[in-house]
PDB file of C-alpha atoms in Angstrom:
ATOM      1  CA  UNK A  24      17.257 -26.939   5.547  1.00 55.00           C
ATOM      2  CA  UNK A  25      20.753 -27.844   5.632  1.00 51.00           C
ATOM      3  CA  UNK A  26      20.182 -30.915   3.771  1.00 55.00           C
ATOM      4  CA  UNK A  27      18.569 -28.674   0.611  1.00 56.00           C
ATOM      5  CA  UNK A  28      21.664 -26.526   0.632  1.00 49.00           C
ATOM      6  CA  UNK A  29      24.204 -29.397   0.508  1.00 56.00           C
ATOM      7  CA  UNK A  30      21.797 -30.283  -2.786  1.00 49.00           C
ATOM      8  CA  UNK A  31      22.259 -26.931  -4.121  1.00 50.00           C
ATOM      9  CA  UNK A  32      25.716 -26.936  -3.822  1.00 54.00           C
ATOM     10  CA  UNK A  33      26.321 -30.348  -5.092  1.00 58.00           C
ATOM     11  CA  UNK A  34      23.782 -29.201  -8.092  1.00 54.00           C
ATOM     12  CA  UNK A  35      26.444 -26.178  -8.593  1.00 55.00           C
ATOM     13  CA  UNK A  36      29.542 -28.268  -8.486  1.00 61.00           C
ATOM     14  CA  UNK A  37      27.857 -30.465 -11.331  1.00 54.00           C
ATOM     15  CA  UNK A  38      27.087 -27.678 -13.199  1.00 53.00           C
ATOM     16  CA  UNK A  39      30.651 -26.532 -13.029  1.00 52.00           C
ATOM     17  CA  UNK A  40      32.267 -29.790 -13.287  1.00 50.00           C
ATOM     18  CA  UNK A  41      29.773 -30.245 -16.592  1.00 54.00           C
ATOM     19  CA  UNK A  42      31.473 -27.381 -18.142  1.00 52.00           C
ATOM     20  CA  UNK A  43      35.318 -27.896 -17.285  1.00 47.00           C
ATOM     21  CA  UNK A  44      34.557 -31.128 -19.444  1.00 41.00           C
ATOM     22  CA  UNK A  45      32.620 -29.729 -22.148  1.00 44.00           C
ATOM     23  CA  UNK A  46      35.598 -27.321 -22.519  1.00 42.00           C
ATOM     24  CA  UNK A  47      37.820 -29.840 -22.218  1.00 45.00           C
ATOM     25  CA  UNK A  48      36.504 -32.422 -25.162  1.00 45.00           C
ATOM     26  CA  UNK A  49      35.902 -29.068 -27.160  1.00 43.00           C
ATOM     27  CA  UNK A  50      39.809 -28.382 -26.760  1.00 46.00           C
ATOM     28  CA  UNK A  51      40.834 -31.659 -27.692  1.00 49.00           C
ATOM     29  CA  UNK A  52      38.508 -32.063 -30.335  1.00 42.00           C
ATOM     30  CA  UNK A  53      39.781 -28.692 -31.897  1.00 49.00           C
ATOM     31  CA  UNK A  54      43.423 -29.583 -30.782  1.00 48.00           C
ATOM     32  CA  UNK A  55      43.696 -33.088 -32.424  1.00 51.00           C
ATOM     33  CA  UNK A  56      40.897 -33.101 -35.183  1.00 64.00           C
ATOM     34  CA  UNK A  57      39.219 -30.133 -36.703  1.00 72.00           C
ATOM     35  CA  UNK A  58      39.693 -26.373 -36.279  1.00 85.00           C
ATOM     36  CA  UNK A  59      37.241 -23.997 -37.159  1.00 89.00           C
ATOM     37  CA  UNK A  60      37.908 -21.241 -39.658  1.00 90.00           C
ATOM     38  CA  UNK A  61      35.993 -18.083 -40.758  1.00 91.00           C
ATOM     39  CA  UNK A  62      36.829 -16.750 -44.210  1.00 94.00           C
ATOM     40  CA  UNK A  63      37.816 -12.884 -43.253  1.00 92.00           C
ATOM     41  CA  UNK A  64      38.842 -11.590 -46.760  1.00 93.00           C
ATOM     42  CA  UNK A  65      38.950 -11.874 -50.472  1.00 94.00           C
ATOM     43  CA  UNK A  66      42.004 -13.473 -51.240  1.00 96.00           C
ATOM     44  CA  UNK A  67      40.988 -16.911 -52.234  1.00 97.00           C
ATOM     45  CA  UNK A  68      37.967 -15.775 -54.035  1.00 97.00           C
ATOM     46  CA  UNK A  69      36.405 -17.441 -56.010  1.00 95.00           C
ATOM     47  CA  UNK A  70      37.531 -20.436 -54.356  1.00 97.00           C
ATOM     48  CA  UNK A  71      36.889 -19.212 -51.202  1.00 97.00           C
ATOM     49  CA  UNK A  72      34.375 -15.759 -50.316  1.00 97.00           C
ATOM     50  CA  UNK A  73      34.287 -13.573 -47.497  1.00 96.00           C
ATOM     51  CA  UNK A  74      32.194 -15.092 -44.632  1.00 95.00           C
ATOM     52  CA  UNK A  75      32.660 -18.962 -45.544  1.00 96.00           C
ATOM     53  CA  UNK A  76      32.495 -20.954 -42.137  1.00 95.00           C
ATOM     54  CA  UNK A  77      34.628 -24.138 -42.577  1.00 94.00           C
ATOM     55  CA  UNK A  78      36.498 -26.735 -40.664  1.00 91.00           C
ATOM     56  CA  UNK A  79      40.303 -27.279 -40.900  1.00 93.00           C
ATOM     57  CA  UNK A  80      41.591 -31.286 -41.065  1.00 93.00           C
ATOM     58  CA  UNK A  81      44.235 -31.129 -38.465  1.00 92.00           C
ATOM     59  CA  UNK A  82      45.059 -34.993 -39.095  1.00 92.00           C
ATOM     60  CA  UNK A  83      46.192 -34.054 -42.509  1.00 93.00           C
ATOM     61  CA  UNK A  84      49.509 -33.476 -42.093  1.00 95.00           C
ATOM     62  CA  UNK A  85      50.347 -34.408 -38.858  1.00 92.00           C
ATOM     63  CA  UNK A  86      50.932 -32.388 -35.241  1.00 91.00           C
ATOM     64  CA  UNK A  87      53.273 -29.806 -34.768  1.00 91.00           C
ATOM     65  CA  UNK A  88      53.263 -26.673 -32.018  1.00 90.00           C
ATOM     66  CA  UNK A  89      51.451 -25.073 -34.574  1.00 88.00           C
ATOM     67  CA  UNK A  90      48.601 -27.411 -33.868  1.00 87.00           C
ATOM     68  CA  UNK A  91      47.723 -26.078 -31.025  1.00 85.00           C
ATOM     69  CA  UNK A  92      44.445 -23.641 -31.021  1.00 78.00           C
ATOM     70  CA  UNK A  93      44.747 -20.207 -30.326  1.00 73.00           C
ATOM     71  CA  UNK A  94      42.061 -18.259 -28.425  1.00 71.00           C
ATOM     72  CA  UNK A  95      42.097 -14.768 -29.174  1.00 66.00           C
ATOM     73  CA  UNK A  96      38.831 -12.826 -28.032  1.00 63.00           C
ATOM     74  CA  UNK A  97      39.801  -8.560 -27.949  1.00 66.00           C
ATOM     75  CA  UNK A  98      36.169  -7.987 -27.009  1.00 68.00           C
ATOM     76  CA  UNK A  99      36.599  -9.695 -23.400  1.00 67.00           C
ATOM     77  CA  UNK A 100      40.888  -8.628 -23.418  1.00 70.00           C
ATOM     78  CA  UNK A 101      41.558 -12.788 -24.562  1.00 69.00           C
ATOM     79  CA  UNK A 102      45.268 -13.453 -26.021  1.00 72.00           C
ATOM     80  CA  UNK A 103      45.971 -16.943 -25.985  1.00 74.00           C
ATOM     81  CA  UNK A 104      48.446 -17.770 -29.018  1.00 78.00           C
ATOM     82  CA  UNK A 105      49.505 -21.318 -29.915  1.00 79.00           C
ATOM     83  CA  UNK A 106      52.926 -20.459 -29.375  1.00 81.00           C
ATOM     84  CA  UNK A 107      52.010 -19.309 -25.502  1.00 77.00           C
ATOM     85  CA  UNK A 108      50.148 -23.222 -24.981  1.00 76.00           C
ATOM     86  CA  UNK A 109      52.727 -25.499 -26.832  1.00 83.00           C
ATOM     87  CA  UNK A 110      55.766 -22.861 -28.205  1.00 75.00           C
ATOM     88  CA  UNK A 111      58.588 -25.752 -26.074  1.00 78.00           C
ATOM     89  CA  UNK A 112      57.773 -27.820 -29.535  1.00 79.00           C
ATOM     90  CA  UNK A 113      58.661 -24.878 -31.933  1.00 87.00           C
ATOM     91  CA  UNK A 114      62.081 -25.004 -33.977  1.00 83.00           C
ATOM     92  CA  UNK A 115      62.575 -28.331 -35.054  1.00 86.00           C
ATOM     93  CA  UNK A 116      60.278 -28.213 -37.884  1.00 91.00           C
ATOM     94  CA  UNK A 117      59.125 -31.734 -37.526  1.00 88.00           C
ATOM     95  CA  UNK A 118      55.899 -33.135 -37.253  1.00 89.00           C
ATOM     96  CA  UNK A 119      54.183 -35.634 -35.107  1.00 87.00           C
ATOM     97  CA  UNK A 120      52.255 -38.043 -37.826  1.00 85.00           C
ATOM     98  CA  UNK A 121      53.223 -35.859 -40.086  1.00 83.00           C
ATOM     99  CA  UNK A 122      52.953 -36.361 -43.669  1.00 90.00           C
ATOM    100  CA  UNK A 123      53.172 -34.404 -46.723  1.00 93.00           C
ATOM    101  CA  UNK A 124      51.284 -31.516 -48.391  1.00 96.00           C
ATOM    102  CA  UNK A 125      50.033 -32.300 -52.353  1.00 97.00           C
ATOM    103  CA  UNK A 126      50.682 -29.067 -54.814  1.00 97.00           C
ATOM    104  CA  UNK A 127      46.954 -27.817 -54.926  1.00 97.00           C
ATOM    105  CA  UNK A 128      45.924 -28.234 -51.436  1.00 97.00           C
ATOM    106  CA  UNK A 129      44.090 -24.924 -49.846  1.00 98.00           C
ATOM    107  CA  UNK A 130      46.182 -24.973 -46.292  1.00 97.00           C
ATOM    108  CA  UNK A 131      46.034 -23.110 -43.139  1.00 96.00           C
ATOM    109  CA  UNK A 132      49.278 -22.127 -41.588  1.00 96.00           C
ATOM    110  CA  UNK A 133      50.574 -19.762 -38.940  1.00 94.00           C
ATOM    111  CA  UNK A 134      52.567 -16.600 -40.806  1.00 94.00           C
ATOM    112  CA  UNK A 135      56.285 -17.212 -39.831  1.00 92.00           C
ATOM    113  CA  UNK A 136      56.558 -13.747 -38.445  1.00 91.00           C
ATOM    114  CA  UNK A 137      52.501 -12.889 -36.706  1.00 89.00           C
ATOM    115  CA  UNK A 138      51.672 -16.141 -36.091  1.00 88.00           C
ATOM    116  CA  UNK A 139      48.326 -15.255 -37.517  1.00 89.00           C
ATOM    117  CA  UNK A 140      46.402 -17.762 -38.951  1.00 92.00           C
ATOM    118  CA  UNK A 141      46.259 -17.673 -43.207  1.00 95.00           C
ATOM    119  CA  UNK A 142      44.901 -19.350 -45.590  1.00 97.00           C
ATOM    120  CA  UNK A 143      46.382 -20.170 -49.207  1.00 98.00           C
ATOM    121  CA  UNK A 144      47.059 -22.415 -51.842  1.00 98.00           C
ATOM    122  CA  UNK A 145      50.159 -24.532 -51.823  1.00 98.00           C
ATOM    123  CA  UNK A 146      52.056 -23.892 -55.058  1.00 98.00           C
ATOM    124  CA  UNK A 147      55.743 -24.988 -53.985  1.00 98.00           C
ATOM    125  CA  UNK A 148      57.469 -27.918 -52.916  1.00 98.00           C
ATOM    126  CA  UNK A 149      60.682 -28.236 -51.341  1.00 98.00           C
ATOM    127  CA  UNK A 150      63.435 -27.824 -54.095  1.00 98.00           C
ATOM    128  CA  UNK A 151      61.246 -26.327 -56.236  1.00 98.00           C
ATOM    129  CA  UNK A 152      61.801 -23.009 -58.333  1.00 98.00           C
ATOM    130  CA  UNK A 153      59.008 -21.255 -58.476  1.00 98.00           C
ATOM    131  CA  UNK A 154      58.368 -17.526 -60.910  1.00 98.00           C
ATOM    132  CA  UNK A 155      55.693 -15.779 -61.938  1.00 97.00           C
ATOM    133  CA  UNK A 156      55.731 -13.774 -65.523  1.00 95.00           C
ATOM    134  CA  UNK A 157      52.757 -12.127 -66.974  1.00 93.00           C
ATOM    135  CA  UNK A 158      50.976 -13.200 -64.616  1.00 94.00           C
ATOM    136  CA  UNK A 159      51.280 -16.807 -65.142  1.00 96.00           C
ATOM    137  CA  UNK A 160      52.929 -19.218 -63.091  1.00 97.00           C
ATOM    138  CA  UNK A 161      55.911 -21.231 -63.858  1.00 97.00           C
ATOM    139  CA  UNK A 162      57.370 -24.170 -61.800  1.00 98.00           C
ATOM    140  CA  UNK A 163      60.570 -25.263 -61.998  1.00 97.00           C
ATOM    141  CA  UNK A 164      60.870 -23.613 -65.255  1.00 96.00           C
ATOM    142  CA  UNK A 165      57.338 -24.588 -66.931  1.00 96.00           C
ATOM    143  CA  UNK A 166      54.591 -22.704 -67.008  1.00 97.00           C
ATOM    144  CA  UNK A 167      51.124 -23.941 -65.837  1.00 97.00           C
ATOM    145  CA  UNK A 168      48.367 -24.574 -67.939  1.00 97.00           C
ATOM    146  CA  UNK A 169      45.600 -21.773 -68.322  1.00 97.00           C
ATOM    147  CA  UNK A 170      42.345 -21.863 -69.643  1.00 97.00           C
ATOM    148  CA  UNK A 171      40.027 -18.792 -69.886  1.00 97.00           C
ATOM    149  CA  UNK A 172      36.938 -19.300 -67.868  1.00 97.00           C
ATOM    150  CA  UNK A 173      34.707 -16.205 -67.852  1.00 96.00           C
ATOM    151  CA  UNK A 174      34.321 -13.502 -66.112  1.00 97.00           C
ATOM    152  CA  UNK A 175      33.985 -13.169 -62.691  1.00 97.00           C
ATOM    153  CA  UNK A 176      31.391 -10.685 -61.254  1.00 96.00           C
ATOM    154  CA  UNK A 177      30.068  -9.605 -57.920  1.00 95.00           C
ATOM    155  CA  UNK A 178      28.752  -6.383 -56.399  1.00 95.00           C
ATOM    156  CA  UNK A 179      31.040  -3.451 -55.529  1.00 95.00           C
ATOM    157  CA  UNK A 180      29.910  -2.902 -51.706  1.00 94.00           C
ATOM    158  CA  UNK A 181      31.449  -3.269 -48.347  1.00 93.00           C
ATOM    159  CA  UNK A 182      31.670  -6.955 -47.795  1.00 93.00           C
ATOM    160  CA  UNK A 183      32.234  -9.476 -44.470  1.00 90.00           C
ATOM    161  CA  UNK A 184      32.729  -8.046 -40.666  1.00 89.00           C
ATOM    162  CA  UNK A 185      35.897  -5.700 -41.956  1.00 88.00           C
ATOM    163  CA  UNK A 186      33.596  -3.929 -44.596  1.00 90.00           C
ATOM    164  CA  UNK A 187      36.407  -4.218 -47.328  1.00 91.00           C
ATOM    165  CA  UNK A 188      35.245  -3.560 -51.189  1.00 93.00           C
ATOM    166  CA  UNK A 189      36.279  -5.517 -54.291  1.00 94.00           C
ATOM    167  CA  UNK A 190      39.118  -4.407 -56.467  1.00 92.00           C
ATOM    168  CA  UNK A 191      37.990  -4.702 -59.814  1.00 94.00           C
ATOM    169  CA  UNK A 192      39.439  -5.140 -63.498  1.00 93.00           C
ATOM    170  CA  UNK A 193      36.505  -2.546 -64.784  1.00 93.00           C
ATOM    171  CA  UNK A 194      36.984  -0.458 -62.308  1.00 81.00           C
ATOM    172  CA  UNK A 195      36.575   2.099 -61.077  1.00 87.00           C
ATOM    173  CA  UNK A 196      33.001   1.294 -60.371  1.00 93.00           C
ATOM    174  CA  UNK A 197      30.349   2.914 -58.338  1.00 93.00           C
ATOM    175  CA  UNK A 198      28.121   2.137 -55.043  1.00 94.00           C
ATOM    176  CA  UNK A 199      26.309  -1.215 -55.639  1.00 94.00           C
ATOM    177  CA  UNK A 200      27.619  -1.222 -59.559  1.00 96.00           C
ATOM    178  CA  UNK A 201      29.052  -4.871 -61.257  1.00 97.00           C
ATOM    179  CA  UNK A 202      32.694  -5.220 -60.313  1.00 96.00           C
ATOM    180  CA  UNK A 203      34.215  -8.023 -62.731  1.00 96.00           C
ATOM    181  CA  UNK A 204      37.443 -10.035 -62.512  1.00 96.00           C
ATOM    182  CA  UNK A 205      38.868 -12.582 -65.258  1.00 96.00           C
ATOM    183  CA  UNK A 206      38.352 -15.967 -64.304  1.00 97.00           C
ATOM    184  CA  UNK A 207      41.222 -18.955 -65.756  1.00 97.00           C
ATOM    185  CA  UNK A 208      40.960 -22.410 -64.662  1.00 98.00           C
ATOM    186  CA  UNK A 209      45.032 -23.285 -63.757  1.00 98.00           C
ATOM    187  CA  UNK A 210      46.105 -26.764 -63.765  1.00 98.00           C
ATOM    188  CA  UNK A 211      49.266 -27.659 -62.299  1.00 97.00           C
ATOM    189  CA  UNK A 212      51.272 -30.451 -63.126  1.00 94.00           C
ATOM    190  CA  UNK A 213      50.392 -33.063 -60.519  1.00 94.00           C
ATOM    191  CA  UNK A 214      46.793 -32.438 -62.214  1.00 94.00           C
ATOM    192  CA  UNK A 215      45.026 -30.610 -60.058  1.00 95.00           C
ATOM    193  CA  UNK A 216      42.884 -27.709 -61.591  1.00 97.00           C
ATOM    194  CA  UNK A 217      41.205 -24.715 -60.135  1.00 97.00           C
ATOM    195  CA  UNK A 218      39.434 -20.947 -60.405  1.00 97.00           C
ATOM    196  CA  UNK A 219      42.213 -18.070 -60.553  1.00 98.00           C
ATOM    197  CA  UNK A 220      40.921 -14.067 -60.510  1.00 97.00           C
ATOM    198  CA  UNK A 221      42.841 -11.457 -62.014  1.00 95.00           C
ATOM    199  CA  UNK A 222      41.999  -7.587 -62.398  1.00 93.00           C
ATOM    200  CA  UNK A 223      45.125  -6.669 -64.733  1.00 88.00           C
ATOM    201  CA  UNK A 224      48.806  -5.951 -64.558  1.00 87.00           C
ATOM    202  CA  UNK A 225      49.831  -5.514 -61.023  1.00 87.00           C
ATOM    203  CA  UNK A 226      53.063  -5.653 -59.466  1.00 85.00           C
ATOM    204  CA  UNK A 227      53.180  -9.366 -58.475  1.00 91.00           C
ATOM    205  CA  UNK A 228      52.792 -10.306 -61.861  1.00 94.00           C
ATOM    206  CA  UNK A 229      56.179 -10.175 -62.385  1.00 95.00           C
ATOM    207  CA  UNK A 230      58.805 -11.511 -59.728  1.00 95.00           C
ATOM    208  CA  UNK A 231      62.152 -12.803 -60.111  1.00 95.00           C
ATOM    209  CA  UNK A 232      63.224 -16.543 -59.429  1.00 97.00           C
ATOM    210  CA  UNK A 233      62.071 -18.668 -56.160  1.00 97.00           C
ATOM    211  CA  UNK A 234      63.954 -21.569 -54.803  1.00 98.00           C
ATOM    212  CA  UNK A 235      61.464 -22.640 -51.974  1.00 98.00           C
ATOM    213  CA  UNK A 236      64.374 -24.178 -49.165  1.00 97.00           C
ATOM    214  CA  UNK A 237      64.024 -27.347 -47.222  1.00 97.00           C
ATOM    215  CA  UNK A 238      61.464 -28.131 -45.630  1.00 96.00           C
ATOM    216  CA  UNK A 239      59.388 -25.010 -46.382  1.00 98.00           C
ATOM    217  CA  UNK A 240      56.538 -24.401 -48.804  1.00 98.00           C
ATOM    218  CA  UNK A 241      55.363 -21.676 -50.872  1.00 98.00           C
ATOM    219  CA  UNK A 242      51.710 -20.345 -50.763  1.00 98.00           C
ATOM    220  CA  UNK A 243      49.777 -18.144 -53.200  1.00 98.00           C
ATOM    221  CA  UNK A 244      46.367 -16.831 -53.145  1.00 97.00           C
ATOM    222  CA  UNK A 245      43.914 -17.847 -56.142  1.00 98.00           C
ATOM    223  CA  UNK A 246      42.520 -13.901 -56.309  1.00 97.00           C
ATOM    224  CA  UNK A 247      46.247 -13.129 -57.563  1.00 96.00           C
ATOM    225  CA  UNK A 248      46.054  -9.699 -57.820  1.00 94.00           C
ATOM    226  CA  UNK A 249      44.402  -9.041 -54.045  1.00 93.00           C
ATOM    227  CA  UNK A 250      46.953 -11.542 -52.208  1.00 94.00           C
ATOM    228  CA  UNK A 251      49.624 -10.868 -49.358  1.00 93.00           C
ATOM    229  CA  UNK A 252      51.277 -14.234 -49.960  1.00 95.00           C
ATOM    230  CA  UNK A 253      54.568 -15.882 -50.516  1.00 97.00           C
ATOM    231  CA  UNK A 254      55.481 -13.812 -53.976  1.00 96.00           C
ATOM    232  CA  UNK A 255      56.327 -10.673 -50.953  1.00 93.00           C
ATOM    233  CA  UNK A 256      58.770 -11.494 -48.673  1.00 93.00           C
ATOM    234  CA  UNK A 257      58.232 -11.969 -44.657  1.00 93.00           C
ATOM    235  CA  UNK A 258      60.519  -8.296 -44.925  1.00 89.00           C
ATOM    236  CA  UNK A 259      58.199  -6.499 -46.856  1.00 87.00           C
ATOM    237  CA  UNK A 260      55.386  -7.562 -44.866  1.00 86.00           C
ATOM    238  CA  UNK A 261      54.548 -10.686 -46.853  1.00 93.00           C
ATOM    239  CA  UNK A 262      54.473 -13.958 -45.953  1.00 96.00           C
ATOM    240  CA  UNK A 263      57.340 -15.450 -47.235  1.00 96.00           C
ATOM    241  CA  UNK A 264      58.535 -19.179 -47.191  1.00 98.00           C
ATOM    242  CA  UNK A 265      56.385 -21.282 -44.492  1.00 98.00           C
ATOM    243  CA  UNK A 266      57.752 -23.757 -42.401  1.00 97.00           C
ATOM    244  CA  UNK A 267      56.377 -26.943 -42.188  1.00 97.00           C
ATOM    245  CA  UNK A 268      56.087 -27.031 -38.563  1.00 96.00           C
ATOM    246  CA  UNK A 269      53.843 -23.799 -39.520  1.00 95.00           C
ATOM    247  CA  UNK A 270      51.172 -25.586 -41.194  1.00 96.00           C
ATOM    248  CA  UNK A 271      47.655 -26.211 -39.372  1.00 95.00           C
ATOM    249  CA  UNK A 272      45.676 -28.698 -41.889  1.00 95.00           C
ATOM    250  CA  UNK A 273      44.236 -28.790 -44.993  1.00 96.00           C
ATOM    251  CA  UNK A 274      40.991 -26.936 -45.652  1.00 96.00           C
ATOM    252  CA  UNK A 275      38.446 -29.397 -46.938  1.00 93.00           C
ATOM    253  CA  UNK A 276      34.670 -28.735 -47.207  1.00 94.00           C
ATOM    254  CA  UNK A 277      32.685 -25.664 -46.218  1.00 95.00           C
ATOM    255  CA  UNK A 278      30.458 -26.130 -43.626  1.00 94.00           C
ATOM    256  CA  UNK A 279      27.846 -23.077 -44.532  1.00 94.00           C
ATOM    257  CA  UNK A 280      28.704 -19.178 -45.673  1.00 95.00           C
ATOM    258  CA  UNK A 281      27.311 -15.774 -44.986  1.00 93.00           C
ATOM    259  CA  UNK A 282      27.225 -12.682 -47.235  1.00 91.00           C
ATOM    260  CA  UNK A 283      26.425 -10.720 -44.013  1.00 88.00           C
ATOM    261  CA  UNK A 284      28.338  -8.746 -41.830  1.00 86.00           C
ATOM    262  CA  UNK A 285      28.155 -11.766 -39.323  1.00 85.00           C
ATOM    263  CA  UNK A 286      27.617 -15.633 -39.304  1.00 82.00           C
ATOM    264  CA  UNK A 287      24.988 -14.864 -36.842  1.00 84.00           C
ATOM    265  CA  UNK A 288      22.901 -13.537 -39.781  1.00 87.00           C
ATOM    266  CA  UNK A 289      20.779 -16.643 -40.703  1.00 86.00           C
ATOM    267  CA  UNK A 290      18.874 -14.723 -43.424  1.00 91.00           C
ATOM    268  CA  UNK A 291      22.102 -13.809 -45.476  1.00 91.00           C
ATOM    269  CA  UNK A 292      23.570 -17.333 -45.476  1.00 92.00           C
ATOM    270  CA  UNK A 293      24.575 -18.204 -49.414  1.00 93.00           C
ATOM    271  CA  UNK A 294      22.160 -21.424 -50.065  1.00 93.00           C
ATOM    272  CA  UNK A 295      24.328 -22.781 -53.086  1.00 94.00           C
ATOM    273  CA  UNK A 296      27.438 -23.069 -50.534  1.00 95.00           C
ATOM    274  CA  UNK A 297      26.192 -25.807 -47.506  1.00 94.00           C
ATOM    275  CA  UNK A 298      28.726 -28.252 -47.547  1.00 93.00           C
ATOM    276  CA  UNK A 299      30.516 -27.421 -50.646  1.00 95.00           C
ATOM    277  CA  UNK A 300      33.716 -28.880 -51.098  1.00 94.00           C
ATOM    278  CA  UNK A 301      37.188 -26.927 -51.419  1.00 95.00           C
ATOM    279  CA  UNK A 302      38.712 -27.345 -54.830  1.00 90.00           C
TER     280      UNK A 302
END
């Protein structure tokens, strides 16, 4: 008798001991290598859509507190921010390994003020002067290239876990009616080209002149009229200039994406987007 309860315990302390490592390679895995990241709203579109699942290249740029994964779980009352694990390396905005962002890359960072994770396109370098007018970008006093690429269209209906709807450029639209956007191709001048969306004259069309500091980089989203990015300041509830201790990798390849209201929904996973690379 005694001799099957010393298994049973032994069997438990496996089990246990099983899991502390499981967690533990999963931490350093995400820690060190690659970071999940779930797509919560429309402000990379058509780049990136609500519900893409990807993974986050942490060795992109090098380490930084900022590295460090953040656990936050309200269902079960879990808080654990990156800052609370490894905030003794914040402030010198330096980088272990670290090497530098291209113009172009899509980039998670922390947000200077929330520490909440975003996810943008780099548009500004260190030095650089950066200015939007009409609508169209200029850097360092030259305006980007822009070539008209269609029309974008997709349904006006609640979309992703938050149930947000489109903003449109024919809008006002109805329940379940076409909601378009104008699609450009940009191309900056290092070469790189991508899908921009814009619904009309907004307010960020036209800002006054950037001079992105030391060491920090400017971020806009390619859906440029639905974008709380670096054209608002951290002030105004924006997000400013980022540090580049703030950055968390470079966003590389999706991994699968769901129209759904959750990942968990097999049956409304997007078939043309399994291992589609970010552009």
């Amino acid at each position: 008798m005694a001799e099957n309860v010393t298994k049973k315990g032994n069997a438990v302390i496996e089990t246990v001991k099983t899991i502390v490592y499981a967690l533990l390679i999963a931490g350093i895995f995400r820690t060190l290598f690659f970071q999940p990241f779930w797509i919560p709203s429309g402000s990379m579109k058509e780049t990136l859509l609500i519900g893409d699942f990807l993974f986050v290249n942490k060795m992109a740029y090098g380490y930084s507190y900022a590295s460090c994964p953040s656990v936050i779980l309200p269902a079960v009352g879990i808080n654990i921010d990156a800052e609370d694990v490894c905030g003794v390396f914040r402030g010198d905005n330096d980088r272990l390994f670290g090497s530098e962002p291209e113009r172009g890359d899509v980039v998670v960072f922390r947000h200077p003020v929330s520490g909440r994770d975003f996810i943008k396109r780099l548009v500004g370098l260190p030095g650089d002067q950066i200015q939007v007018k009409g609508g169209v970008l200029s850097i360092n006093g030259e305006q980007v290239k822009l070539q008209d690429d269609g029309v974008f269209t997709e349904i006006y209906e609640p979309q992703g876990p938050q149930g947000t709807r489109p903003r449109c450029s024919n809008g006002p639209v109805g329940e379940g009616a076409v909601c378009e956007k104008t699609r450009e191709i940009e191309t900056f001048p290092n070469g790189n080209t991508h899908t921009i969306l814009n619904i009309g004259n907004q307010g960020m069309d036209n800002t006054g002149i950037y001079t992105v500091p030391e060491g920090n980089y400017f971020f806009m989203g390619d859906n440029r009229d639905n974008s709380s990015d670096s054209r608002l300041p951290q002030s105004a509830g924006g997000v400013g200039f980022v540090p580049f201790e703030n950055l968390i990798g470079r966003a590389d390849r999706i991994m699968f994406s769901s129209a759904g209201r959750s990942m968990l929904f097999f049956w409304t996973w997007r078939g043309n987007r399994f291992f589609k690379a970010v552009e």
